[in-house]
Structure formats: structure tokens, C-alpha cells
XYZ file of C-alpha atoms in Angstrom:
315
model
C 73.857 88.800 104.931
C 74.369 86.645 101.852
C 75.398 90.524 100.311
C 77.912 91.376 102.457
C 79.446 87.951 103.068
C 79.912 88.276 98.809
C 81.817 91.846 99.783
C 84.449 90.669 102.163
C 84.701 87.500 100.303
C 85.353 89.228 96.463
C 88.245 91.325 95.099
C 85.581 94.432 95.397
C 86.236 95.230 99.093
C 88.889 97.390 99.759
C 91.128 95.386 101.906
C 94.555 97.012 100.867
C 92.807 100.521 101.814
C 91.711 99.521 104.907
C 95.038 97.799 106.258
C 97.000 101.204 105.097
C 94.839 103.534 107.176
C 93.368 101.840 109.635
C 96.430 102.741 112.354
C 96.490 106.272 111.330
C 92.945 106.613 111.615
C 92.626 104.636 115.070
C 95.867 106.512 115.872
C 93.585 109.965 115.658
C 91.114 108.573 118.244
C 94.116 108.519 120.955
C 93.300 111.749 121.847
C 89.417 110.915 122.672
C 90.960 108.338 125.100
C 90.658 108.710 128.823
C 94.419 109.528 130.265
C 94.945 107.094 133.075
C 98.632 106.906 134.011
C 98.651 105.824 129.977
C 97.308 102.324 130.057
C 94.474 102.551 128.426
C 96.390 104.548 125.695
C 99.294 101.933 125.945
C 97.062 98.950 125.607
C 94.903 100.537 122.955
C 97.645 101.086 120.670
C 98.617 97.130 121.285
C 94.997 96.416 120.584
C 95.125 98.451 117.346
C 98.390 96.773 116.388
C 96.887 92.930 117.159
C 93.948 93.662 115.052
C 96.185 94.747 111.764
C 98.465 92.005 112.560
C 95.447 89.376 112.361
C 93.489 91.561 109.966
C 96.671 91.234 107.425
C 97.150 87.486 107.022
C 93.867 87.035 106.593
C 93.192 89.334 103.737
C 95.754 87.859 102.084
C 95.002 83.686 102.927
C 91.546 84.025 101.804
C 91.980 86.927 98.835
C 95.838 86.603 97.192
C 96.703 83.614 95.074
C 100.279 81.992 95.666
C 100.633 80.637 92.180
C 99.682 83.855 90.163
C 102.953 86.102 89.574
C 100.785 89.207 88.901
C 99.584 92.170 90.930
C 96.777 91.227 92.998
C 94.038 93.037 95.376
C 94.468 95.922 92.725
C 92.740 99.438 94.061
C 92.672 102.508 91.990
C 90.301 105.802 93.020
C 91.150 109.196 91.519
C 92.767 111.051 94.333
C 93.545 114.628 93.337
C 91.095 115.415 90.206
C 92.930 118.504 88.885
C 96.553 116.684 88.535
C 94.441 113.376 87.596
C 96.460 111.481 90.684
C 95.467 108.261 91.763
C 95.266 105.750 95.266
C 96.590 102.761 93.346
C 97.385 99.897 95.679
C 98.426 96.475 94.821
C 100.401 93.653 96.041
C 102.525 90.381 95.047
C 105.254 88.273 95.916
C 107.515 90.834 96.703
C 105.112 93.419 98.698
C 103.760 90.351 100.893
C 106.595 89.454 103.343
C 107.528 93.175 103.755
C 103.923 94.161 104.519
C 103.721 90.590 107.034
C 107.481 91.442 108.299
C 105.709 95.292 109.194
C 102.954 93.868 111.508
C 105.200 92.077 113.284
C 108.082 94.169 114.420
C 105.625 97.340 115.114
C 103.357 94.887 117.232
C 106.776 94.338 119.207
C 108.377 97.424 119.104
C 104.600 98.910 120.696
C 105.166 96.254 123.522
C 108.441 97.735 123.945
C 107.346 101.299 123.758
C 105.533 100.468 127.499
C 107.813 102.439 129.380
C 107.231 105.403 127.599
C 105.181 108.055 129.651
C 106.427 111.650 128.508
C 103.737 112.562 125.744
C 102.491 108.985 125.436
C 99.803 110.385 123.397
C 101.764 111.609 120.652
C 103.944 108.747 120.525
C 101.592 106.094 119.825
C 99.783 108.006 117.216
C 103.557 108.770 115.578
C 103.996 104.611 115.799
C 100.311 103.744 114.200
C 101.029 106.443 111.374
C 104.351 104.499 111.200
C 102.497 101.555 110.575
C 100.321 102.765 107.989
C 102.999 104.494 105.826
C 105.156 101.328 105.640
C 102.329 99.387 104.691
C 101.896 101.924 102.407
C 104.973 102.165 100.737
C 105.228 98.796 100.097
C 101.999 97.991 98.765
C 101.874 101.410 96.467
C 101.269 101.202 92.912
C 101.832 104.959 91.791
C 105.225 106.479 91.850
C 103.326 109.313 93.693
C 101.703 107.805 96.268
C 105.286 105.338 96.736
C 107.227 109.228 97.452
C 104.189 110.669 99.406
C 104.307 107.422 102.272
C 108.215 107.467 101.670
C 108.289 111.134 102.632
C 105.585 110.250 105.803
C 108.278 107.784 107.400
C 110.952 110.249 107.193
C 109.072 112.951 108.805
C 107.858 110.668 111.301
C 111.714 109.074 112.642
C 112.855 112.290 112.968
C 109.921 113.209 115.334
C 110.506 109.956 117.708
C 114.020 110.803 117.519
C 114.277 114.439 118.248
C 111.362 114.148 121.110
C 112.037 110.544 122.871
C 115.676 110.184 121.871
C 119.019 110.248 123.508
C 121.519 113.344 125.305
C 122.622 113.917 121.400
C 119.086 112.936 120.040
C 118.632 116.996 118.241
C 122.069 116.447 117.008
C 121.737 112.819 115.231
C 117.686 113.990 114.099
C 119.537 117.085 112.226
C 122.200 114.557 110.825
C 118.905 112.028 109.859
C 116.949 114.492 108.066
C 120.035 116.231 105.991
C 120.649 113.059 104.702
C 117.490 111.455 103.781
C 116.303 115.024 102.491
C 119.238 114.964 99.969
C 118.243 111.850 98.769
C 114.268 112.034 98.434
C 115.612 115.191 96.254
C 117.186 112.580 93.810
C 114.007 110.644 94.268
C 111.233 113.486 93.731
C 113.200 114.164 90.502
C 113.810 110.626 89.468
C 109.649 110.605 89.975
C 108.841 113.516 88.261
C 111.448 112.638 85.175
C 109.702 109.629 84.209
C 106.217 110.903 84.837
C 106.422 113.605 82.760
C 109.006 111.468 79.987
C 107.481 111.056 76.477
C 103.772 112.060 77.397
C 101.343 114.832 77.061
C 99.614 113.198 80.134
C 101.847 112.411 82.705
C 101.761 108.663 84.047
C 102.451 107.477 87.684
C 101.487 104.626 87.163
C 103.403 101.454 87.796
C 101.593 99.223 85.446
C 102.207 101.525 82.193
C 105.843 102.379 83.634
C 106.922 99.167 83.493
C 106.670 98.973 79.334
C 107.735 102.327 79.193
C 111.096 102.116 77.152
C 113.645 105.644 77.562
C 117.168 106.343 75.560
C 119.838 104.451 77.181
C 121.427 107.778 78.593
C 118.529 109.295 79.999
C 116.937 105.776 81.658
C 120.776 105.555 83.177
C 120.315 109.249 84.791
C 117.330 108.140 86.071
C 118.719 104.635 87.564
C 122.055 106.531 89.326
C 118.739 109.033 90.791
C 116.721 106.674 91.842
C 119.900 104.630 93.204
C 121.548 107.442 95.264
C 117.603 107.992 97.087
C 117.872 104.264 98.579
C 121.230 104.315 98.874
C 120.986 106.886 101.351
C 117.927 104.988 102.924
C 119.446 101.305 102.695
C 122.470 102.668 103.833
C 125.369 101.916 101.596
C 128.637 103.286 101.981
C 129.979 106.151 101.794
C 126.398 107.479 102.827
C 125.519 105.483 105.937
C 127.009 107.458 108.760
C 124.043 109.029 109.769
C 122.914 105.491 110.901
C 125.046 104.413 113.833
C 123.887 108.172 115.485
C 120.431 107.525 114.906
C 120.744 104.068 116.477
C 122.449 104.936 119.067
C 120.118 107.780 120.136
C 117.027 106.361 119.447
C 114.106 105.059 121.943
C 114.310 101.045 121.445
C 111.418 100.638 119.877
C 112.073 103.294 117.020
C 115.503 101.272 116.726
C 113.070 98.211 116.586
C 111.217 99.924 113.661
C 114.165 101.324 111.629
C 116.288 98.110 111.527
C 113.668 96.137 111.096
C 111.366 97.827 107.950
C 112.863 101.190 106.914
C 116.002 100.029 106.099
C 114.292 97.450 104.227
C 112.353 100.199 102.630
C 115.934 101.226 100.253
C 116.023 97.673 99.411
C 112.832 96.909 98.282
C 112.729 100.699 96.299
C 115.930 99.220 94.282
C 114.042 96.016 93.385
C 110.693 97.985 93.019
C 111.787 100.839 90.798
C 115.547 100.466 89.475
C 115.305 96.842 88.379
C 111.223 96.549 87.331
C 110.936 100.213 85.806
C 114.634 100.548 84.512
C 115.890 96.746 83.826
C 117.897 97.688 80.898
C 120.576 100.253 82.935
C 120.129 97.216 86.080
C 121.773 94.895 83.925
C 124.776 97.251 83.563
C 124.993 98.296 87.218
C 124.214 94.979 88.593
C 127.453 93.575 88.693
C 128.662 96.374 90.299
C 126.076 96.001 93.146
C 127.756 92.827 93.411
C 130.895 94.387 94.351
C 129.239 97.485 96.481
C 127.263 94.355 98.636
C 130.525 92.334 99.259
C 132.482 95.479 100.292
C 129.960 95.978 102.707
C 129.305 92.975 104.506
C 133.690 92.945 104.895
C 133.200 96.598 106.036
C 130.379 95.929 108.360
C 132.414 92.677 110.007
C 135.659 94.410 110.355
C 134.066 97.200 112.176
C 131.723 95.751 114.281
C 134.527 93.742 116.644
C 135.330 97.633 117.827
C 131.853 99.085 118.950
C 130.762 99.400 121.930
C 127.578 100.900 121.899
C 125.057 97.201 121.151
C 122.568 99.737 119.505
C 125.205 101.146 116.873
C 126.752 98.022 116.427
C 123.563 96.267 115.174
C 123.739 97.787 112.263
């Protein structure tokens, strides 16, 4: 019993891995549950969300040191031996807020999805899989793992929109995937470029890349590539036109996840990658980002009064 207690109260316990994989693993069990008017499935999904919502702050309260600015709860496991890919997780003060927000909003979104009866098993599996993908994105310390979690979210949102959306759901889902897939191309090119630059062995570890230096022109190219990917997800004018259609046709629970969490992933990526890994280029572009942000605010404020669809208006 003493050994079990020590495992749970030291940094050797894989808290982040459990927090990331618990929702999607629990979601796979849904297909083995009895189908009794969807009540069992919905109740089970809500229980998993609440369990995750309680487990996350418990782990952070007892294991995370607020006065330590470094990455904490670090986990590093060999993932694919042939390519030397690693399952690297870790959090800092920037990660905690989005992760806790993910748990809170996902639980509310699951409650909002209570009326869903068509293909309820698949719907709630996708919801739980998104839960894992969102936390995985905010806690990734490896560029490849970040990219995989990023793409997982796009696929899940596409499925939720195309299967449980409104009358124009296929049009909106197609527009969504075209925009986001286009942005993902720039993200993948940036990941490969940074990972392969200046070394005989590819490195995708954030801890190593943060100390990497690049020629000025190359760093600007990397910065622009990542910025385009995150600008689509944020979204930033003029790469925002997919969002009103998506919000207008998506189910309310999907809208909650999209507006509350997924759009924040673009801003998180901009800070985590562009600002931290490409700091010199960011010092050049940061004044322009202030101008773009101001334009965003003015544009949104001026166009929202004419919008009659509340789901579109909120974004």
C-alpha cells in the first residue's frame, strides 16, 4: 500500500498520459454498453467527462508547482522506434488554463448533446475522442505529436458537422475541411522544416528546438508557414469565411467545442511555436499582429449587428 501511495504522489506516475488517453479509451467501450433509449450511453459519457474533469485539477493541484516556470509532469516514451518518434507530454502555466477549460466546456457540451438520439454511440465516441485530442494538443512537447493531435481534431469536427449538422451540413463540412486541410499543409511543412534543419538526426522535441537558431530569412519562412496554419484555425481575416457556415450548421454541442476550445488552439499554437521557437521572427511580426488583431475587433463589431443567426453572430 505504501508503494502504491508513493507512485500516485510522485512525478513517476504518468498523469498526463492517463488524462489524454482516458476519454478516447473510455469512448471505445461505448459500443459494448446496452442500448436502452440512449440513456445508458449518455449517462456513461457524462460520467467519463466528470471523472476527467475531477482527475485533471486533482493531478495539477498535487503535482504542479505554481512557482516553477519550467515544464512539469514531463513524460517521454519511445513511440515509433524506426523513426525515433517520442510520446512527449508536459505542461506549464500556459497549458493549464486551456486544459482545465477543455474539461469544463466538454462536460457542458456533453450535457447539451442530451437530445441527440441518431447514432448516439458514434456521436458520443467522437465527443470523447475530441476530449483526448484537445488535451493532447495543449500538453504535447513534440512537434509530430502536436501535429497528429491537431489533425485528429479536424477529422472529428468534420464528422460531427457532416453527420449531425443542419440542412447545409455537407457544404459547411466541405468548406471546413478545405480551409483547415490547406492550413495543415503549411503546418506539416513547418514541422518537417524545423525538425530536419541543421542536424543529421531529425529532432522534434520542443526542449531542443527552443534553443535552435536559424538564418533570418529561413526563420521568417518558417514563421509565415506556421502563422498561416494558425490563422486559419483562429480564424484571422481573410481566412475566416469557413467559420460562420460551420457555426450556423453545427449542432449546439459541436459549436460549444468549436468556439470554446478549438479556436483557442490556433492562438495557443501561435504562442507555443511562433513565439517560443521562432522568437526573432516574432519580434519582427508582432507589431503587425497587433494591427491585425485591432482590425479583427473592428470588423467583428461592425458586422455582428446585421447578423440574425445567433450561432453565427457569436463568432
